[in-house]
C-alpha positions as a printed Julia matrix, in Angstrom:
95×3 Matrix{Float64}:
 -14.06  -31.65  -10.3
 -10.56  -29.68  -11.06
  -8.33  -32.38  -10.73
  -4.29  -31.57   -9.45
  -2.46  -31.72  -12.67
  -5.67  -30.86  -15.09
  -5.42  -28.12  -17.08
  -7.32  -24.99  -15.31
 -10.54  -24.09  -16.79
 -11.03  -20.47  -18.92
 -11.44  -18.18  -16.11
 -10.69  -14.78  -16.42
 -11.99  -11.09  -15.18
 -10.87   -7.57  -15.15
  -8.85   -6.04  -12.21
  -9.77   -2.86  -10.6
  -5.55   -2.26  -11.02
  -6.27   -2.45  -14.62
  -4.98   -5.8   -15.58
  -6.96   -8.86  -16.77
  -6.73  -11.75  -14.31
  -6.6   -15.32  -16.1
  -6.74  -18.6   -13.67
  -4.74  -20.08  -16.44
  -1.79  -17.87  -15.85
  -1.69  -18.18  -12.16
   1.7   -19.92  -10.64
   1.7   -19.43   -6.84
   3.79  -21.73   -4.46
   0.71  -23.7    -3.21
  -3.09  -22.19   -3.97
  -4.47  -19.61   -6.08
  -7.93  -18.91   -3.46
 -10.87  -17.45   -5.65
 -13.33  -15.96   -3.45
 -16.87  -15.12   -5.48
 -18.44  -12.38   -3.02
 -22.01  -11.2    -3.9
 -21.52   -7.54   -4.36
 -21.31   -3.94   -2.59
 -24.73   -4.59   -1.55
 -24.0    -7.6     0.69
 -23.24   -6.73    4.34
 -22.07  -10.57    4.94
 -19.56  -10.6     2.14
 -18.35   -7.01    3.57
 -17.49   -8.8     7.02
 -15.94  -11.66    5.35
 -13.75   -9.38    2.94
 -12.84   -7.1     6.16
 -11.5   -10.46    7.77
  -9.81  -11.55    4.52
  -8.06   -8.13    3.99
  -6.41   -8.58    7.46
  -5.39  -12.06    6.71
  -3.59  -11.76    2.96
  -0.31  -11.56    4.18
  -0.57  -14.9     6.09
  -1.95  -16.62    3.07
   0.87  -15.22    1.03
   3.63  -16.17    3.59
   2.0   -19.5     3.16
   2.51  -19.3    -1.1
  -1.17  -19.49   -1.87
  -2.38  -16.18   -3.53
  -5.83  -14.39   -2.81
  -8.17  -13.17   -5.14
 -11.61  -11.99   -4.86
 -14.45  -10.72   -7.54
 -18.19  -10.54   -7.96
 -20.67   -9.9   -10.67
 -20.68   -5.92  -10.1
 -19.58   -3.95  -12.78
 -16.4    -1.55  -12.87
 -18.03    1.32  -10.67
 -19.76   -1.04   -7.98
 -16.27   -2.71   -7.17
 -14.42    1.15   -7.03
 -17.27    1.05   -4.68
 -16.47   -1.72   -2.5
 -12.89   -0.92   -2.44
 -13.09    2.26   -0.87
 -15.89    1.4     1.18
 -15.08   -1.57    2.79
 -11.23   -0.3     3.08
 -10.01   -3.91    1.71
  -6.65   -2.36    0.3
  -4.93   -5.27    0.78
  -6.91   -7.39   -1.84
  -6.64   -7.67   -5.51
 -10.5    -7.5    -6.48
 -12.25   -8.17   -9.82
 -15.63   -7.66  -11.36
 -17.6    -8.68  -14.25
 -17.55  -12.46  -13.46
């Protein structure tokens, strides 16, 4: 268990935006949330995504930062980006 105060574990992924995303570096008012979805193949984790993308704003009014990424490589999570038309989420892949 991650303990408040602990140091964060070495957790870290590409970005589709082209950055590298490190847990380490993350300082948001409240939460960092890390969803793990399944992939582009998963129709459940395409609902849940759908519903996330429409809710980022509120978690970010509320200081806790959203992040999602699965196990699919570079050109399944292009995929699930423009498929599932979840713009408003930062996603990375290679986990």
């Amino acid at each position: 268990m991650i303990l408040p105060g602990s140091t964060a574990p070495n957790l870290t992924f590409p970005l589709l935006d082209g950055d590298d995303w490190q847990l380490k570096d993350q300082a948001p008012e409240s939460f960092t949330m890390i969803l793990v979805y399944r992939g582009v193949h998963c129709s459940i984790c395409r609902a849940l995504l759908s519903t996330l993308n429409d809710k980022v704003s509120s978690f970010n009014a509320l200081g806790t930062e959203v992040i999602v990424v699965s196990t699919d490589d570079q050109d399944r999570a292009l995929r699930t980006k423009a498929e599932w038309n979840v713009d408003n989420l930062r996603i990375g892949y290679g986990l």
